[in-house]
XYZ file of C-alpha atoms in Angstrom:
735
model
C 62.473 1.893 -58.001
C 58.931 1.952 -59.158
C 58.154 1.702 -62.718
C 56.633 4.662 -64.853
C 53.316 2.565 -65.121
C 53.296 2.058 -61.193
C 53.724 5.729 -60.664
C 51.057 6.645 -62.996
C 48.868 4.157 -61.275
C 49.483 5.486 -57.977
C 48.621 9.037 -59.115
C 45.639 7.830 -60.692
C 44.417 6.101 -57.452
C 45.332 9.564 -55.658
C 43.310 11.552 -58.040
C 40.225 8.932 -57.730
C 40.285 9.616 -54.181
C 39.987 13.244 -54.457
C 37.585 13.098 -57.448
C 34.704 15.269 -57.321
C 35.414 17.404 -54.389
C 32.627 19.535 -55.836
C 29.674 16.975 -55.030
C 26.167 18.073 -55.735
C 24.447 19.666 -52.759
C 22.631 17.338 -50.272
C 19.288 18.144 -51.679
C 20.403 17.521 -55.337
C 21.859 14.274 -54.175
C 18.479 13.139 -52.910
C 16.742 14.604 -56.151
C 18.965 12.387 -58.281
C 18.286 9.234 -56.319
C 14.543 9.818 -56.209
C 14.488 10.595 -60.000
C 16.203 7.289 -60.693
C 13.754 5.447 -58.335
C 16.508 4.187 -56.065
C 16.170 3.735 -52.405
C 18.799 4.617 -49.969
C 19.299 0.899 -49.105
C 20.139 0.279 -52.768
C 22.709 2.825 -52.883
C 24.253 1.768 -49.485
C 24.410 -1.912 -50.752
C 26.244 -0.836 -53.725
C 28.690 1.387 -52.004
C 29.155 -1.176 -49.269
C 27.854 1.160 -46.422
C 24.722 1.610 -44.325
C 21.707 2.932 -45.254
C 21.813 5.603 -42.325
C 25.087 6.763 -43.835
C 23.657 7.585 -47.199
C 20.548 9.288 -45.580
C 23.346 11.484 -43.538
C 25.126 12.441 -46.813
C 21.664 13.443 -48.279
C 20.727 15.385 -45.155
C 24.272 17.240 -45.110
C 25.012 15.843 -41.668
C 28.103 13.987 -43.058
C 30.153 14.046 -46.261
C 31.359 11.021 -47.824
C 34.954 9.740 -47.398
C 37.302 7.584 -49.366
C 36.986 4.973 -50.728
C 33.016 5.529 -51.080
C 33.440 9.307 -52.006
C 34.744 8.605 -55.548
C 32.320 5.834 -56.304
C 29.517 7.918 -54.875
C 30.510 10.862 -57.124
C 30.688 8.740 -60.286
C 27.010 7.409 -59.406
C 25.777 11.046 -58.973
C 27.506 12.012 -62.041
C 25.928 9.416 -64.157
C 22.548 10.074 -62.507
C 22.980 13.742 -63.435
C 23.414 13.003 -66.930
C 20.322 10.910 -67.249
C 18.194 13.080 -65.021
C 19.193 16.803 -65.572
C 17.914 19.416 -63.316
C 14.877 21.387 -64.560
C 15.796 24.304 -66.943
C 16.270 27.638 -65.090
C 13.446 29.068 -67.145
C 10.939 26.499 -65.487
C 12.553 26.769 -62.013
C 10.685 28.643 -59.434
C 11.554 32.261 -58.751
C 14.616 32.703 -56.435
C 13.984 33.396 -52.790
C 13.528 37.152 -52.097
C 16.538 38.959 -50.614
C 16.563 38.657 -46.605
C 14.652 41.335 -44.945
C 16.560 43.065 -42.311
C 15.400 41.848 -38.741
C 14.156 44.441 -36.186
C 16.254 44.666 -33.070
C 15.980 41.562 -30.916
C 12.896 41.702 -28.276
C 13.722 40.128 -24.672
C 12.553 36.596 -24.593
C 9.876 37.392 -21.890
C 8.144 39.827 -24.376
C 9.145 38.458 -27.843
C 6.231 37.109 -30.012
C 7.111 33.416 -30.369
C 7.270 31.523 -33.627
C 4.313 29.246 -34.546
C 4.588 25.648 -32.959
C 5.474 23.079 -35.675
C 3.284 20.326 -36.013
C 4.257 17.321 -34.180
C 6.286 14.700 -36.079
C 4.825 11.180 -36.249
C 6.316 8.870 -33.650
C 8.736 6.210 -34.684
C 7.493 2.380 -34.202
C 9.187 0.695 -31.248
C 11.988 -1.820 -31.888
C 13.816 -4.061 -29.286
C 16.137 -2.139 -27.141
C 19.224 -3.888 -28.216
C 18.465 -2.659 -31.900
C 19.429 0.838 -31.056
C 22.919 0.040 -29.725
C 25.819 0.643 -32.021
C 27.881 -2.218 -32.928
C 31.497 -2.293 -31.340
C 32.978 -2.952 -34.992
C 31.203 0.266 -36.364
C 32.382 2.272 -33.517
C 36.071 1.094 -34.187
C 35.570 1.507 -37.977
C 34.403 5.150 -37.694
C 36.840 6.298 -34.893
C 39.539 6.856 -37.111
C 37.693 9.181 -39.299
C 36.307 11.405 -36.612
C 36.434 15.071 -36.440
C 34.803 17.516 -33.810
C 31.272 17.514 -34.295
C 31.005 14.703 -36.717
C 28.158 12.348 -36.526
C 27.802 8.551 -36.891
C 24.595 6.729 -36.963
C 23.484 3.692 -35.102
C 20.526 1.871 -36.186
C 17.690 4.260 -36.277
C 14.170 3.640 -35.106
C 12.784 5.180 -38.236
C 13.463 7.649 -40.982
C 13.961 11.029 -39.535
C 11.135 13.177 -39.592
C 11.012 16.938 -40.622
C 11.991 18.670 -37.096
C 13.033 22.280 -35.993
C 16.300 22.971 -37.626
C 17.688 24.449 -34.398
C 16.931 20.957 -32.743
C 17.640 18.442 -35.551
C 19.450 16.192 -32.960
C 16.692 15.882 -30.581
C 15.619 17.111 -27.259
C 18.529 15.431 -25.341
C 21.805 13.361 -25.417
C 23.529 10.932 -23.072
C 27.203 11.697 -22.697
C 29.444 8.826 -22.523
C 33.237 7.709 -23.221
C 33.442 4.989 -25.950
C 35.800 2.108 -26.099
C 38.392 4.334 -27.765
C 38.483 7.002 -24.889
C 36.492 9.551 -27.096
C 33.741 11.363 -25.518
C 30.425 10.905 -27.487
C 26.829 12.009 -27.100
C 24.129 9.396 -28.078
C 21.168 11.249 -29.351
C 17.535 10.353 -30.260
C 17.179 8.118 -33.323
C 20.509 6.305 -32.823
C 22.828 9.385 -34.016
C 26.239 9.720 -32.167
C 28.051 13.140 -31.880
C 31.579 13.360 -31.179
C 32.203 15.825 -28.265
C 35.338 17.989 -28.598
C 34.904 19.493 -24.907
C 37.486 18.790 -22.528
C 35.925 20.409 -19.606
C 32.545 20.709 -18.185
C 32.144 24.458 -19.094
C 33.344 23.768 -22.472
C 30.736 20.871 -22.959
C 28.057 23.478 -22.030
C 29.283 25.837 -24.625
C 29.525 23.157 -27.268
C 25.870 22.078 -26.471
C 24.680 25.831 -26.796
C 26.573 26.537 -29.962
C 27.185 23.261 -32.020
C 25.143 20.310 -30.783
C 21.686 21.458 -31.935
C 19.884 19.917 -29.163
C 16.711 21.146 -27.494
C 12.886 20.853 -27.945
C 10.512 23.411 -29.713
C 7.847 25.017 -27.346
C 4.721 23.061 -26.946
C 2.459 26.324 -27.018
C 3.021 29.352 -29.137
C 3.448 31.702 -26.224
C 5.830 29.093 -24.293
C 9.392 28.777 -24.421
C 11.655 26.347 -25.998
C 12.862 23.506 -23.800
C 16.730 23.796 -22.896
C 18.937 20.818 -23.914
C 19.363 18.138 -21.686
C 22.621 16.271 -21.038
C 22.505 13.015 -19.345
C 26.218 12.092 -17.898
C 26.947 8.573 -17.425
C 29.532 7.464 -14.818
C 32.330 7.515 -17.402
C 31.498 11.011 -18.353
C 31.591 12.047 -14.723
C 34.798 10.737 -14.238
C 36.294 12.357 -17.446
C 34.901 15.800 -16.445
C 36.191 15.607 -12.939
C 32.815 15.017 -10.990
C 32.507 12.310 -8.229
C 30.809 8.990 -9.102
C 28.481 9.754 -6.084
C 27.927 12.538 -3.573
C 29.029 12.404 -0.138
C 26.325 11.933 2.701
C 26.591 15.772 3.360
C 26.115 16.498 -0.189
C 23.322 14.279 -0.476
C 21.532 16.003 2.301
C 22.110 19.133 0.873
C 21.149 18.065 -2.725
C 24.276 19.549 -4.331
C 27.915 19.507 -4.865
C 29.778 21.084 -2.050
C 31.017 24.553 -2.625
C 34.575 25.021 -3.692
C 34.605 21.890 -5.796
C 37.049 22.306 -8.688
C 34.245 21.835 -11.447
C 32.213 24.668 -9.651
C 35.450 26.923 -9.692
C 35.813 26.055 -13.631
C 32.244 27.234 -14.201
C 32.748 30.393 -12.400
C 36.033 31.107 -14.294
C 34.230 30.468 -17.522
C 31.837 33.183 -16.892
C 28.830 30.672 -16.534
C 26.246 30.393 -13.748
C 24.258 28.041 -11.856
C 20.682 28.474 -10.434
C 20.199 28.778 -6.583
C 19.735 25.097 -6.549
C 23.442 24.665 -7.050
C 25.132 21.738 -8.883
C 22.981 18.620 -7.991
C 21.323 15.589 -9.815
C 19.479 18.126 -12.000
C 21.603 21.164 -12.586
C 21.306 24.161 -14.809
C 24.364 25.820 -16.348
C 23.802 28.972 -18.284
C 25.166 32.146 -19.437
C 23.233 35.420 -19.886
C 20.874 35.351 -22.885
C 21.760 36.837 -26.214
C 18.709 39.044 -26.819
C 16.046 36.613 -26.956
C 18.245 33.433 -27.232
C 18.648 31.271 -24.041
C 21.950 29.807 -23.473
C 21.283 27.173 -20.858
C 21.834 23.620 -20.611
C 20.314 21.152 -18.035
C 22.485 18.270 -16.732
C 20.802 15.043 -15.729
C 23.178 12.755 -13.321
C 21.550 9.553 -12.773
C 24.488 8.263 -10.496
C 23.483 11.048 -8.043
C 19.630 10.203 -7.907
C 18.332 12.120 -11.067
C 16.188 9.077 -12.198
C 14.830 7.470 -9.018
C 13.688 3.883 -9.366
C 10.366 4.509 -7.972
C 9.518 6.722 -11.059
C 11.643 5.846 -13.761
C 12.748 2.236 -13.366
C 11.514 -1.132 -12.242
C 11.932 -1.422 -8.671
C 12.014 -5.361 -8.706
C 14.726 -5.568 -11.512
C 16.263 -2.117 -12.152
C 17.462 -1.666 -15.664
C 18.841 1.976 -15.732
C 22.178 1.162 -13.811
C 23.388 -1.219 -16.473
C 21.438 0.347 -19.464
C 23.763 1.212 -22.596
C 23.899 4.929 -23.362
C 22.288 4.467 -26.676
C 19.251 2.811 -24.922
C 19.194 5.388 -22.225
C 18.925 8.078 -24.903
C 16.187 6.140 -26.721
C 14.129 5.608 -23.417
C 14.426 9.255 -22.359
C 14.045 10.490 -25.868
C 10.865 8.712 -26.436
C 9.710 10.156 -23.169
C 10.590 13.706 -24.331
C 8.966 13.265 -27.760
C 5.580 11.995 -26.367
C 5.434 14.093 -22.887
C 8.280 16.887 -22.877
C 11.859 17.224 -22.121
C 12.406 15.925 -18.634
C 12.900 18.827 -16.195
C 13.782 16.736 -13.000
C 11.372 14.078 -11.214
C 8.311 12.966 -13.135
C 6.213 15.058 -10.720
C 8.295 18.238 -11.495
C 8.014 17.463 -15.204
C 4.152 16.974 -14.796
C 3.939 20.303 -13.209
C 6.123 21.815 -15.922
C 4.086 20.296 -18.480
C 0.939 22.253 -17.291
C 2.813 25.556 -17.601
C 4.346 24.772 -20.897
C 0.802 24.013 -22.353
C -0.672 26.863 -20.614
C 1.790 29.577 -20.403
C 1.086 32.309 -17.903
C 2.126 35.417 -20.339
C 2.491 36.288 -23.689
C 3.965 39.149 -25.811
C 1.455 41.793 -26.770
C 2.390 44.775 -28.962
C 1.345 48.196 -27.869
C -0.077 49.822 -30.962
C 0.744 53.242 -29.719
C 4.459 52.902 -29.161
C 5.044 49.572 -31.193
C 6.851 47.978 -28.263
C 6.245 44.633 -26.864
C 4.880 44.382 -23.219
C 3.927 41.334 -21.127
C 0.169 40.212 -21.086
C -1.447 37.600 -19.097
C -3.429 34.746 -20.668
C -6.781 34.309 -19.552
C -6.708 30.508 -19.593
C -3.585 30.151 -17.335
C -2.504 30.471 -13.768
C -1.009 33.823 -13.945
C -0.120 35.069 -10.161
C -0.267 34.131 -6.677
C -3.566 34.565 -4.803
C -4.534 34.327 -1.129
C -4.852 30.942 0.323
C -7.743 29.456 2.337
C -7.312 28.108 5.578
C -9.397 24.907 4.931
C -7.451 23.994 1.877
C -3.867 24.198 3.092
C -1.948 21.587 4.902
C -1.125 21.701 8.522
C 2.280 23.221 8.328
C 1.169 26.183 6.225
C 2.127 29.627 7.664
C -1.506 30.819 7.878
C -2.430 28.280 10.392
C 0.200 29.457 12.866
C -1.242 30.092 16.209
C -4.784 28.827 15.116
C -4.784 25.488 16.764
C -3.235 23.859 19.622
C 0.026 21.637 19.166
C -0.642 18.408 17.731
C -4.262 19.302 16.854
C -5.729 17.006 14.370
C -7.988 19.006 12.186
C -11.478 17.625 11.573
C -13.457 17.606 8.209
C -15.328 20.628 9.447
C -11.873 22.361 9.625
C -9.962 20.834 6.624
C -10.760 19.910 3.167
C -10.234 16.200 3.091
C -10.503 15.144 -0.580
C -8.219 12.206 -0.984
C -8.355 8.924 -3.087
C -10.356 5.972 -1.574
C -8.593 3.592 1.037
C -11.484 1.244 2.107
C -11.996 -2.321 2.735
C -14.860 -4.173 4.424
C -15.369 -7.870 5.384
C -16.944 -10.269 2.911
C -20.562 -11.287 3.244
C -21.558 -15.132 3.391
C -22.574 -14.985 -0.091
C -19.260 -13.400 -1.277
C -17.393 -16.050 0.894
C -18.913 -18.756 -1.505
C -17.129 -17.173 -4.567
C -13.783 -18.836 -5.189
C -11.977 -15.588 -6.443
C -11.050 -11.854 -5.673
C -10.360 -9.969 -8.738
C -8.546 -6.629 -8.813
C -9.426 -4.209 -11.571
C -7.385 -0.824 -12.027
C -8.515 2.393 -13.545
C -6.104 3.421 -16.181
C -4.449 6.867 -15.667
C -7.072 7.731 -13.010
C -5.729 11.246 -12.172
C -5.373 12.209 -15.673
C -8.755 10.994 -16.735
C -10.312 13.015 -13.784
C -8.746 16.052 -15.098
C -10.473 15.754 -18.436
C -13.069 18.424 -18.837
C -12.720 19.449 -15.138
C -13.565 23.061 -14.412
C -11.004 24.785 -12.090
C -10.664 28.224 -10.730
C -8.184 30.386 -12.225
C -8.199 33.358 -9.996
C -8.418 33.994 -6.118
C -11.099 32.957 -3.659
C -14.278 34.778 -2.855
C -15.826 34.083 0.460
C -19.507 33.344 0.699
C -21.874 33.015 3.717
C -25.026 30.515 3.375
C -24.679 30.493 -0.639
C -26.699 28.576 -2.900
C -24.862 25.703 -4.357
C -23.556 26.442 -7.875
C -21.875 23.529 -9.573
C -20.228 25.781 -11.988
C -18.258 27.463 -9.355
C -15.168 25.647 -8.476
C -13.940 25.919 -4.807
C -14.613 24.440 -1.163
C -18.028 24.243 0.317
C -18.853 23.692 3.969
C -21.883 21.581 3.819
C -23.688 18.768 5.728
C -23.995 15.694 3.465
C -24.809 13.058 6.285
C -28.233 12.672 5.055
C -27.238 11.590 1.516
C -28.069 7.762 0.914
C -26.835 6.647 -2.684
C -29.006 3.545 -2.546
C -32.011 5.940 -3.210
C -30.647 6.619 -6.660
C -31.791 3.355 -7.874
C -34.889 3.048 -5.876
C -33.548 1.153 -3.064
C -32.442 -1.718 -5.257
C -28.712 -1.098 -4.329
C -27.455 -2.573 -1.070
C -25.747 0.760 0.088
C -24.093 -1.033 3.061
C -21.815 -2.684 0.623
C -20.552 0.490 -1.039
C -18.307 2.928 0.474
C -19.624 6.612 0.832
C -18.638 8.693 -1.943
C -17.869 11.818 0.401
C -15.042 10.426 2.556
C -11.627 8.819 1.571
C -12.276 6.059 4.147
C -15.723 5.268 2.698
C -17.366 6.028 5.996
C -20.636 8.088 5.889
C -20.070 11.690 7.033
C -21.532 12.726 10.633
C -22.020 16.468 10.020
C -20.833 19.490 8.128
C -17.394 19.190 6.336
C -15.667 20.931 3.594
C -15.857 19.420 0.051
C -14.711 20.274 -3.291
C -17.365 21.272 -5.765
C -17.460 17.774 -7.630
C -18.311 16.034 -4.433
C -21.289 18.305 -3.764
C -22.485 18.283 -7.249
C -22.542 14.464 -6.982
C -24.809 14.621 -4.115
C -27.139 16.846 -6.017
C -26.826 14.340 -9.125
C -28.222 11.766 -6.585
C -31.297 13.805 -5.999
C -30.598 15.489 -2.834
C -30.881 18.785 -1.524
C -27.849 20.641 -0.096
C -27.424 23.726 1.933
C -23.992 25.048 2.202
C -23.085 26.970 5.418
C -19.965 28.767 3.944
C -17.890 28.616 0.691
C -14.653 29.690 -1.048
C -15.191 29.843 -4.583
C -13.247 31.151 -7.830
C -15.204 33.149 -10.451
C -12.762 33.124 -13.066
C -13.045 29.545 -14.267
C -11.598 27.362 -17.167
C -10.645 23.741 -18.190
C -7.094 24.506 -17.399
C -5.978 20.774 -17.317
C -7.490 19.863 -20.627
C -4.327 20.049 -22.699
C -2.376 18.445 -19.956
C -4.659 15.579 -20.053
C -4.706 15.070 -23.792
C -0.721 15.258 -24.057
C -0.552 12.604 -21.416
C -3.527 10.509 -22.824
C -1.883 10.522 -26.170
C 1.602 9.571 -24.798
C 0.048 6.748 -22.727
C -1.970 5.422 -25.658
C 0.753 5.480 -28.170
C 3.038 3.646 -25.904
C 0.575 1.085 -25.188
C 0.075 0.691 -29.000
C 3.694 0.104 -29.255
C 3.444 -2.498 -26.799
C 0.622 -4.179 -28.753
C -2.458 -2.952 -26.873
C -4.650 -0.680 -28.863
C -7.818 1.346 -28.230
C -9.944 -0.918 -30.593
C -9.355 -3.818 -28.298
C -11.962 -4.926 -25.660
C -12.775 -7.846 -23.632
C -10.707 -11.143 -23.874
C -8.543 -9.596 -26.731
C -7.525 -6.598 -24.651
C -6.764 -8.992 -21.763
C -4.690 -11.247 -23.792
C -2.677 -8.065 -25.479
C -2.071 -6.746 -21.832
C -0.525 -10.076 -20.932
C 1.662 -10.183 -23.943
C 2.635 -6.583 -23.468
C 4.524 -7.192 -20.317
C 7.289 -9.049 -22.169
C 7.126 -6.866 -25.233
C 9.895 -4.251 -24.763
C 11.554 -3.472 -21.449
C 12.575 0.027 -22.146
C 8.906 0.987 -23.357
C 7.483 -0.389 -20.448
C 9.806 2.158 -18.416
C 8.466 4.889 -20.811
C 4.886 3.858 -19.791
C 5.614 3.851 -16.104
C 7.126 7.397 -16.230
C 4.217 8.702 -18.249
C 1.778 7.395 -15.400
C 4.290 8.797 -12.501
C 4.179 11.944 -14.424
C 0.346 12.153 -14.226
C 0.013 11.422 -10.554
C 2.943 13.355 -9.712
C 2.089 16.454 -11.603
C -1.474 16.527 -9.576
C 0.297 15.813 -6.419
C 2.740 18.708 -7.017
C -0.270 21.249 -6.966
C -0.253 20.924 -3.067
C 3.508 20.170 -2.633
C 4.205 19.941 1.228
C 7.048 20.988 3.276
C 9.574 18.193 3.105
C 11.754 19.503 5.923
C 13.213 22.259 4.115
C 12.137 24.899 6.646
C 10.553 24.630 10.129
C 6.836 24.173 10.723
C 4.726 27.282 9.849
C 7.584 28.822 7.928
C 7.083 29.314 4.218
C 8.672 26.575 1.910
C 9.771 27.357 -1.659
C 6.780 25.616 -3.236
C 4.440 28.229 -1.912
C 6.106 30.741 -4.409
C 4.725 29.034 -7.318
C 1.866 30.191 -9.055
C 0.966 26.368 -9.518
C 0.751 25.847 -5.864
C -3.055 25.305 -6.001
C -4.382 22.828 -3.486
C -7.908 23.635 -4.503
C -7.309 22.217 -7.915
C -5.589 19.070 -6.483
C -8.702 18.635 -4.279
C -11.038 19.062 -7.315
C -9.193 16.312 -9.250
C -9.040 13.880 -6.524
C -12.772 14.460 -5.690
C -13.588 13.885 -9.479
C -11.516 10.504 -9.289
C -13.459 9.292 -6.239
C -16.914 10.348 -7.484
C -16.253 8.838 -10.926
C -15.423 5.726 -9.292
C -18.444 5.639 -6.963
C -20.781 6.391 -9.988
C -19.466 3.333 -11.766
C -19.547 1.108 -8.732
C -23.417 2.099 -8.464
C -24.150 1.353 -12.013
C -22.274 -2.062 -11.783
C -24.064 -2.811 -8.688
C -27.428 -2.012 -10.126
C -26.635 -3.844 -13.486
C -25.197 -7.137 -11.825
C -25.655 -7.011 -8.200
C -21.844 -7.116 -7.498
C -20.077 -5.151 -5.046
C -16.420 -4.092 -4.392
C -14.681 -5.477 -1.090
C -11.847 -3.069 -1.290
C -10.602 0.030 -2.946
C -7.056 1.296 -2.978
C -6.610 4.517 -4.629
C -7.651 3.515 -8.206
C -7.757 -0.322 -7.793
C -10.874 -2.183 -6.808
C -11.490 -5.829 -5.547
C -14.530 -7.651 -6.581
C -15.759 -11.158 -5.538
C -15.823 -13.330 -8.692
C -16.935 -16.700 -9.946
C -13.783 -16.860 -12.163
C -10.363 -15.414 -12.235
C -11.105 -12.807 -15.095
C -12.883 -9.438 -14.870
C -14.940 -10.875 -17.686
C -16.443 -13.211 -14.962
C -18.070 -10.590 -12.977
C -18.238 -7.217 -14.926
C -21.881 -6.723 -16.264
C -22.565 -6.953 -19.937
C -25.725 -6.349 -22.079
C -27.483 -9.167 -23.978
C -25.502 -8.051 -27.105
C -22.348 -8.684 -25.152
C -21.356 -5.032 -24.697
C -20.317 -3.465 -21.217
C -23.349 -2.351 -19.358
C -23.910 1.438 -19.676
C -22.131 3.525 -17.090
C -20.236 0.548 -15.491
C -16.532 -0.435 -15.556
C -15.277 -1.068 -19.137
C -12.144 -3.059 -20.065
C -9.947 -0.967 -22.396
C -6.631 0.917 -22.840
C -7.990 4.476 -22.604
C -7.548 6.533 -19.421
C -10.682 5.956 -17.211
C -11.204 2.374 -18.513
C -10.065 -0.458 -16.466
C -7.551 -3.313 -16.801
C -6.899 -6.368 -14.896
C -4.573 -5.851 -11.796
C -4.467 -9.425 -10.271
C -6.335 -12.236 -8.980
C -6.367 -14.116 -5.602
C -8.653 -16.658 -3.891
C -11.209 -15.867 -1.190
C -9.314 -18.528 1.063
C -6.180 -16.326 0.667
C -8.050 -13.193 1.668
C -9.576 -15.008 4.751
C -6.195 -16.089 5.858
C -4.840 -12.430 5.398
C -7.734 -11.043 7.483
C -6.880 -13.498 10.170
C -3.183 -12.769 10.303
C -3.329 -8.943 9.974
C -6.407 -8.632 12.300
C -8.373 -6.693 9.516
C -6.149 -3.731 9.786
C -4.958 -3.535 6.089
C -6.430 -3.216 2.559
C -6.397 -6.115 0.369
C -6.635 -3.968 -2.620
C -3.043 -3.072 -2.057
C -1.772 -6.743 -2.114
C -3.674 -8.285 -5.095
C -1.199 -7.324 -7.918
C -0.153 -9.687 -10.636
C 1.693 -6.717 -11.924
C 3.411 -4.864 -9.060
C 3.675 -1.871 -11.196
C -0.029 -1.833 -12.035
C -1.274 0.528 -9.490
C -1.086 4.327 -9.934
C -1.705 5.667 -6.521
C -0.508 8.935 -5.678
């Protein structure tokens, strides 16, 4: 039998474990620590725990457990004695009583809350640093409760965020070593998931997980939470590891699957696209509150390697769930919560930053109604024959079968694909150096005026560069060499008016930037016909700025900043390739978002319906082939303008262009060996400039002239060497 002293000792130990159940509030815990001048790391070291754990105690996310609880309570008690709270007399007035809210307004008409200021981005760390150690997983597993969080090593101290979405925009759902379903969130946090079925997982996400992203514009909508399901999560929730061939062709899970029945029994719904790689499961809104969750299933092709991964050495299939959360979370923070492919997300970003509608209060009735925003694309308009692709319904019966439309019948604004033979002097140079324009499509969208309404047809109009649209005009007389008094050899430059670089032979349809460039070169133009838009705006400006900031921030994390130029920039770019594999994937996804978003403006029929039948993309307000044409026209014109300035300054000419990559003969293997500079060592005005900002150029690769000659002999000249000179296979950004 234990002695009396042993019993008393056991009772004292028990009392110690439950001591101070009335711990101070989380805010008071932090106040006491700050008042004492202690850091979270110091407290964590004394209590034999982690700094992230102390942070979660001070934020109210978690409560301390034995044996640290009693010791933490004692620390707070002693600190409270030394640093008492301010007297009530000097305390600020209490918060006023809550005001009764008016009845909820439907979301489409509700006046949105102000957009919170963006939080500063966390610095990058090696991918492995965010992976929770197996030992910590085992240690915390025994003390879990539904909804409890444990912290992996975070990227940086958590910044102030919208309380509704405090756990970030998305989570990767996985099964840990103990068989527990967990959700890895941004910043290293991990949520225990109590849901046993997929419908329960959706409800838990909406009601408890606090996932999502605040709107990017005050008139926009908050982003729905995204759950990325790993292979283990698919198995746990009764979903197949991969779709059958028939399901892959349909792009969705076959009707009658047991999970679809579970969703129906739970009263949840799917969108018309069904349950595919990117599925939306939702309940009807509660007033203005959406109850929707988007599911991302990489095993079914949700994150194609061409957009999200490294084609030569794929990383995503073996990536740990915590790393995947960091990768997608960084993309979401800098761009937006992914909505599907990078192209889909790029298009969604446009409308998120330029919402078509807003809530407007009727002063007479006091009710909210829907109003259109003047700076957005708000409705479907009539299309123009010359601007649409061959399979568009409007062209049915217009041309003979298999007719190839000519430039006089079709607007052919596309990126450059041009190559020419080397001259004798160029063959004497030892190297061919390829340079690549950073974020070419996004840079071309910067400051571009586009049409926001429908087309107006004009006959024999005077050209007006302020009117975006399509112009039928003869530019065959325009010779760019005359812009520099004949000092430039125009025969070694491509024409700025055609994607092939060939000089036009007669009237053709052009977007406004192309015709404006002909006027800029000093030539008269006489349009025969035009379709113009009279309501104009710089619709793509916020889209460009968002992607520019994302690109520049990610490059800075990789060690390349906007202050670098010349050799310093080239050296930093060489080091960046080995800096952080996950951030390299983020960078690739950002570039794919820019080019894919522009491409989506003229999404073609991908076999969904027969020729000349309407396809789903035509129902979007953002199906605007005229805007895409204006962007691509601007890309080509901007490149040609810099080619002219470079030729005039240094007498060097490109020998090939592939979309946004240019190949120049060079006496040395570096772009610095041929790019012109002023006597002060600065880039020649108006020429190509090395740097990280969109519109500037980077080194894409170097080959020898002998290599090029061998390629011409083997290929017979029917190829473009700009597509082959790539030191970094992911350097190009062609559409």
